PDB file of C-alpha atoms in Angstrom:
ATOM      1  CA  GLN A   1     -19.918 -33.144  -8.394  1.00 81.00           C
ATOM      2  CA  VAL A   2     -22.036 -32.224  -5.406  1.00 92.00           C
ATOM      3  CA  GLN A   3     -24.788 -29.616  -5.494  1.00 95.00           C
ATOM      4  CA  LEU A   4     -25.144 -27.303  -2.499  1.00 97.00           C
ATOM      5  CA  VAL A   5     -28.093 -25.147  -1.469  1.00 98.00           C
ATOM      6  CA  GLU A   6     -27.914 -22.790   1.502  1.00 98.00           C
ATOM      7  CA  SER A   7     -30.818 -21.496   3.560  1.00 98.00           C
ATOM      8  CA  GLY A   8     -31.496 -19.721   6.820  1.00 98.00           C
ATOM      9  CA  GLY A   9     -30.171 -16.242   6.179  1.00 97.00           C
ATOM     10  CA  GLY A  10     -32.051 -13.083   7.005  1.00 97.00           C
ATOM     11  CA  LEU A  11     -32.085  -9.612   8.496  1.00 97.00           C
ATOM     12  CA  VAL A  12     -31.516  -9.611  12.247  1.00 97.00           C
ATOM     13  CA  GLN A  13     -30.454  -7.274  15.008  1.00 97.00           C
ATOM     14  CA  ALA A  14     -27.070  -7.468  16.644  1.00 98.00           C
ATOM     15  CA  GLY A  15     -26.818  -9.977  19.446  1.00 97.00           C
ATOM     16  CA  VAL A  16     -29.290 -12.528  18.159  1.00 97.00           C
ATOM     17  CA  SER A  17     -28.660 -15.945  16.658  1.00 97.00           C
ATOM     18  CA  LEU A  18     -29.196 -17.541  13.272  1.00 98.00           C
ATOM     19  CA  ARG A  19     -28.633 -21.045  12.008  1.00 98.00           C
ATOM     20  CA  LEU A  20     -27.650 -21.569   8.394  1.00 98.00           C
ATOM     21  CA  SER A  21     -28.184 -24.878   6.656  1.00 98.00           C
ATOM     22  CA  CYS A  22     -26.602 -26.280   3.515  1.00 98.00           C
ATOM     23  CA  ALA A  23     -28.245 -29.245   1.839  1.00 98.00           C
ATOM     24  CA  ALA A  24     -26.110 -31.382  -0.442  1.00 97.00           C
ATOM     25  CA  SER A  25     -27.092 -33.685  -3.260  1.00 93.00           C
ATOM     26  CA  GLY A  26     -25.173 -35.739  -5.755  1.00 85.00           C
ATOM     27  CA  ARG A  27     -22.103 -37.645  -4.622  1.00 81.00           C
ATOM     28  CA  PRO A  28     -21.918 -39.133  -1.107  1.00 90.00           C
ATOM     29  CA  PHE A  29     -21.932 -36.268   1.349  1.00 93.00           C
ATOM     30  CA  SER A  30     -19.670 -38.047   3.821  1.00 93.00           C
ATOM     31  CA  SER A  31     -16.890 -37.980   1.198  1.00 93.00           C
ATOM     32  CA  TYR A  32     -16.443 -34.234   1.599  1.00 95.00           C
ATOM     33  CA  THR A  33     -14.789 -31.920   4.021  1.00 96.00           C
ATOM     34  CA  MET A  34     -17.270 -29.053   4.300  1.00 97.00           C
ATOM     35  CA  GLY A  35     -16.719 -25.379   4.843  1.00 97.00           C
ATOM     36  CA  TRP A  36     -18.469 -22.062   5.250  1.00 98.00           C
ATOM     37  CA  PHE A  37     -17.172 -18.864   3.719  1.00 98.00           C
ATOM     38  CA  ARG A  38     -18.570 -15.356   3.589  1.00 98.00           C
ATOM     39  CA  GLN A  39     -18.201 -12.347   1.345  1.00 98.00           C
ATOM     40  CA  ALA A  40     -19.137  -8.822   2.284  1.00 96.00           C
ATOM     41  CA  PRO A  41     -19.636  -6.081  -0.347  1.00 91.00           C
ATOM     42  CA  GLY A  42     -16.303  -4.864  -1.661  1.00 94.00           C
ATOM     43  CA  LYS A  43     -14.348  -7.516   0.225  1.00 95.00           C
ATOM     44  CA  GLU A  44     -12.740 -10.806  -0.691  1.00 95.00           C
ATOM     45  CA  ARG A  45     -14.294 -14.136   0.199  1.00 96.00           C
ATOM     46  CA  GLU A  46     -13.323 -15.028   3.762  1.00 96.00           C
ATOM     47  CA  PHE A  47     -12.997 -18.397   5.446  1.00 97.00           C
ATOM     48  CA  VAL A  48     -15.405 -18.895   8.344  1.00 98.00           C
ATOM     49  CA  ALA A  49     -15.314 -22.543   9.411  1.00 97.00           C
ATOM     50  CA  ALA A  50     -14.602 -26.071   8.244  1.00 97.00           C
ATOM     51  CA  ILE A  51     -15.548 -29.545   9.416  1.00 97.00           C
ATOM     52  CA  SER A  52     -14.067 -32.932   8.648  1.00 96.00           C
ATOM     53  CA  ARG A  53     -15.889 -35.739   6.876  1.00 96.00           C
ATOM     54  CA  SER A  54     -16.930 -37.419  10.123  1.00 95.00           C
ATOM     55  CA  GLY A  55     -17.601 -34.178  11.961  1.00 96.00           C
ATOM     56  CA  GLY A  56     -14.936 -34.998  14.516  1.00 95.00           C
ATOM     57  CA  SER A  57     -12.658 -32.081  13.659  1.00 96.00           C
ATOM     58  CA  THR A  58     -13.487 -28.423  13.170  1.00 97.00           C
ATOM     59  CA  HIS A  59     -11.617 -25.184  12.564  1.00 96.00           C
ATOM     60  CA  TYR A  60     -12.764 -21.575  12.797  1.00 97.00           C
ATOM     61  CA  ALA A  61     -11.618 -18.154  11.754  1.00 96.00           C
ATOM     62  CA  ASP A  62     -10.490 -16.090  14.722  1.00 96.00           C
ATOM     63  CA  SER A  63     -13.233 -13.565  14.026  1.00 97.00           C
ATOM     64  CA  VAL A  64     -15.987 -16.107  14.742  1.00 98.00           C
ATOM     65  CA  LYS A  65     -14.341 -18.453  17.238  1.00 97.00           C
ATOM     66  CA  GLY A  66     -16.491 -18.872  20.319  1.00 97.00           C
ATOM     67  CA  ARG A  67     -19.599 -17.461  18.583  1.00 98.00           C
ATOM     68  CA  PHE A  68     -20.124 -19.747  15.578  1.00 98.00           C
ATOM     69  CA  THR A  69     -20.394 -23.529  15.521  1.00 98.00           C
ATOM     70  CA  ILE A  70     -20.166 -25.715  12.434  1.00 98.00           C
ATOM     71  CA  SER A  71     -21.765 -29.153  12.491  1.00 98.00           C
ATOM     72  CA  ARG A  72     -22.988 -31.755  10.048  1.00 98.00           C
ATOM     73  CA  ASN A  73     -25.505 -34.547   9.802  1.00 97.00           C
ATOM     74  CA  ASN A  74     -24.284 -37.047   7.237  1.00 96.00           C
ATOM     75  CA  ALA A  75     -27.561 -38.968   7.356  1.00 96.00           C
ATOM     76  CA  LYS A  76     -29.355 -35.804   6.242  1.00 96.00           C
ATOM     77  CA  ASN A  77     -26.637 -34.625   3.828  1.00 97.00           C
ATOM     78  CA  THR A  78     -26.595 -31.287   5.590  1.00 98.00           C
ATOM     79  CA  VAL A  79     -24.028 -29.000   7.150  1.00 98.00           C
ATOM     80  CA  TYR A  80     -24.991 -26.248   9.572  1.00 98.00           C
ATOM     81  CA  LEU A  81     -23.551 -23.009  10.847  1.00 98.00           C
ATOM     82  CA  GLN A  82     -24.944 -21.881  14.184  1.00 98.00           C
ATOM     83  CA  MET A  83     -24.195 -18.181  14.582  1.00 98.00           C
ATOM     84  CA  ASN A  84     -24.612 -16.617  18.009  1.00 98.00           C
ATOM     85  CA  SER A  85     -24.014 -13.085  19.268  1.00 98.00           C
ATOM     86  CA  LEU A  86     -24.146 -11.720  15.753  1.00 98.00           C
ATOM     87  CA  LYS A  87     -22.420  -8.435  15.009  1.00 97.00           C
ATOM     88  CA  PRO A  88     -22.845  -5.935  12.148  1.00 97.00           C
ATOM     89  CA  ASP A  89     -19.403  -7.050  10.899  1.00 96.00           C
ATOM     90  CA  ASP A  90     -20.896 -10.496  10.264  1.00 98.00           C
ATOM     91  CA  THR A  91     -23.032  -9.036   7.471  1.00 98.00           C
ATOM     92  CA  ALA A  92     -22.202 -10.915   4.271  1.00 98.00           C
ATOM     93  CA  VAL A  93     -23.343 -13.521   1.806  1.00 98.00           C
ATOM     94  CA  TYR A  94     -22.567 -16.895   3.347  1.00 98.00           C
ATOM     95  CA  HIS A  95     -21.562 -19.767   1.092  1.00 98.00           C
ATOM     96  CA  CYS A  96     -21.089 -23.401   1.916  1.00 98.00           C
ATOM     97  CA  ALA A  97     -18.437 -25.344   0.045  1.00 98.00           C
ATOM     98  CA  ALA A  98     -17.307 -28.933  -0.382  1.00 97.00           C
ATOM     99  CA  SER A  99     -13.773 -30.277  -0.641  1.00 95.00           C
ATOM    100  CA  PHE A 100     -12.498 -33.726  -1.563  1.00 91.00           C
ATOM    101  CA  ASN A 101      -9.391 -33.021   0.484  1.00 87.00           C
ATOM    102  CA  SER A 102      -8.880 -34.967   3.654  1.00 86.00           C
ATOM    103  CA  TRP A 103      -8.760 -33.024   6.893  1.00 86.00           C
ATOM    104  CA  TYR A 104      -5.388 -31.413   7.440  1.00 82.00           C
ATOM    105  CA  GLY A 105      -6.027 -28.930  10.197  1.00 80.00           C
ATOM    106  CA  SER A 106      -6.080 -25.178  10.103  1.00 81.00           C
ATOM    107  CA  SER A 107      -4.946 -24.030   6.667  1.00 83.00           C
ATOM    108  CA  TRP A 108      -8.203 -23.994   4.729  1.00 91.00           C
ATOM    109  CA  SER A 109      -8.738 -21.551   1.899  1.00 91.00           C
ATOM    110  CA  ALA A 110     -11.251 -21.123  -0.884  1.00 93.00           C
ATOM    111  CA  ALA A 111      -8.860 -22.830  -3.288  1.00 94.00           C
ATOM    112  CA  ASP A 112      -9.283 -26.093  -1.355  1.00 93.00           C
ATOM    113  CA  PHE A 113     -12.998 -26.273  -2.157  1.00 95.00           C
ATOM    114  CA  GLY A 114     -14.278 -27.294  -5.570  1.00 94.00           C
ATOM    115  CA  SER A 115     -18.047 -27.062  -5.142  1.00 96.00           C
ATOM    116  CA  TRP A 116     -19.950 -24.017  -3.958  1.00 97.00           C
ATOM    117  CA  GLY A 117     -23.495 -23.029  -3.169  1.00 97.00           C
ATOM    118  CA  GLN A 118     -25.098 -19.809  -4.360  1.00 97.00           C
ATOM    119  CA  GLY A 119     -25.084 -18.301  -0.906  1.00 98.00           C
ATOM    120  CA  THR A 120     -27.546 -16.877   1.583  1.00 98.00           C
ATOM    121  CA  GLN A 121     -27.565 -13.261   2.737  1.00 98.00           C
ATOM    122  CA  VAL A 122     -27.068 -12.460   6.399  1.00 98.00           C
ATOM    123  CA  THR A 123     -27.577  -8.839   7.418  1.00 98.00           C
ATOM    124  CA  VAL A 124     -26.994  -7.753  10.996  1.00 98.00           C
ATOM    125  CA  SER A 125     -28.228  -4.330  12.005  1.00 97.00           C
ATOM    126  CA  SER A 126     -26.852  -2.393  14.958  1.00 94.00           C
TER     127      SER A 126
END
């Protein structure tokens, strides 16, 4: 099992940027496909982005494509989510997640990920 701890959330105005980090410990980080999900009040958990074990492949939800970038540093056991041009609709608790599944493209869902962090709150004011 891998333990995940997110950081970097906060209260910001629309249009600015934030970078979330997720530090992993436990089993070898490079064994996992990593993902970011978010959950707004009263809504279901929503896929945001995923990255392959090597970092060579990524996939994004349409709602964040072109604004958010997922990356990872396997030497530092950390995955990042760079969020630019933030909108009020991006307000949510952001969770990172780890999957043992190999990269298979664009069909990622919460069910594919077995380990989750507690989340970090991102609030975007208009």
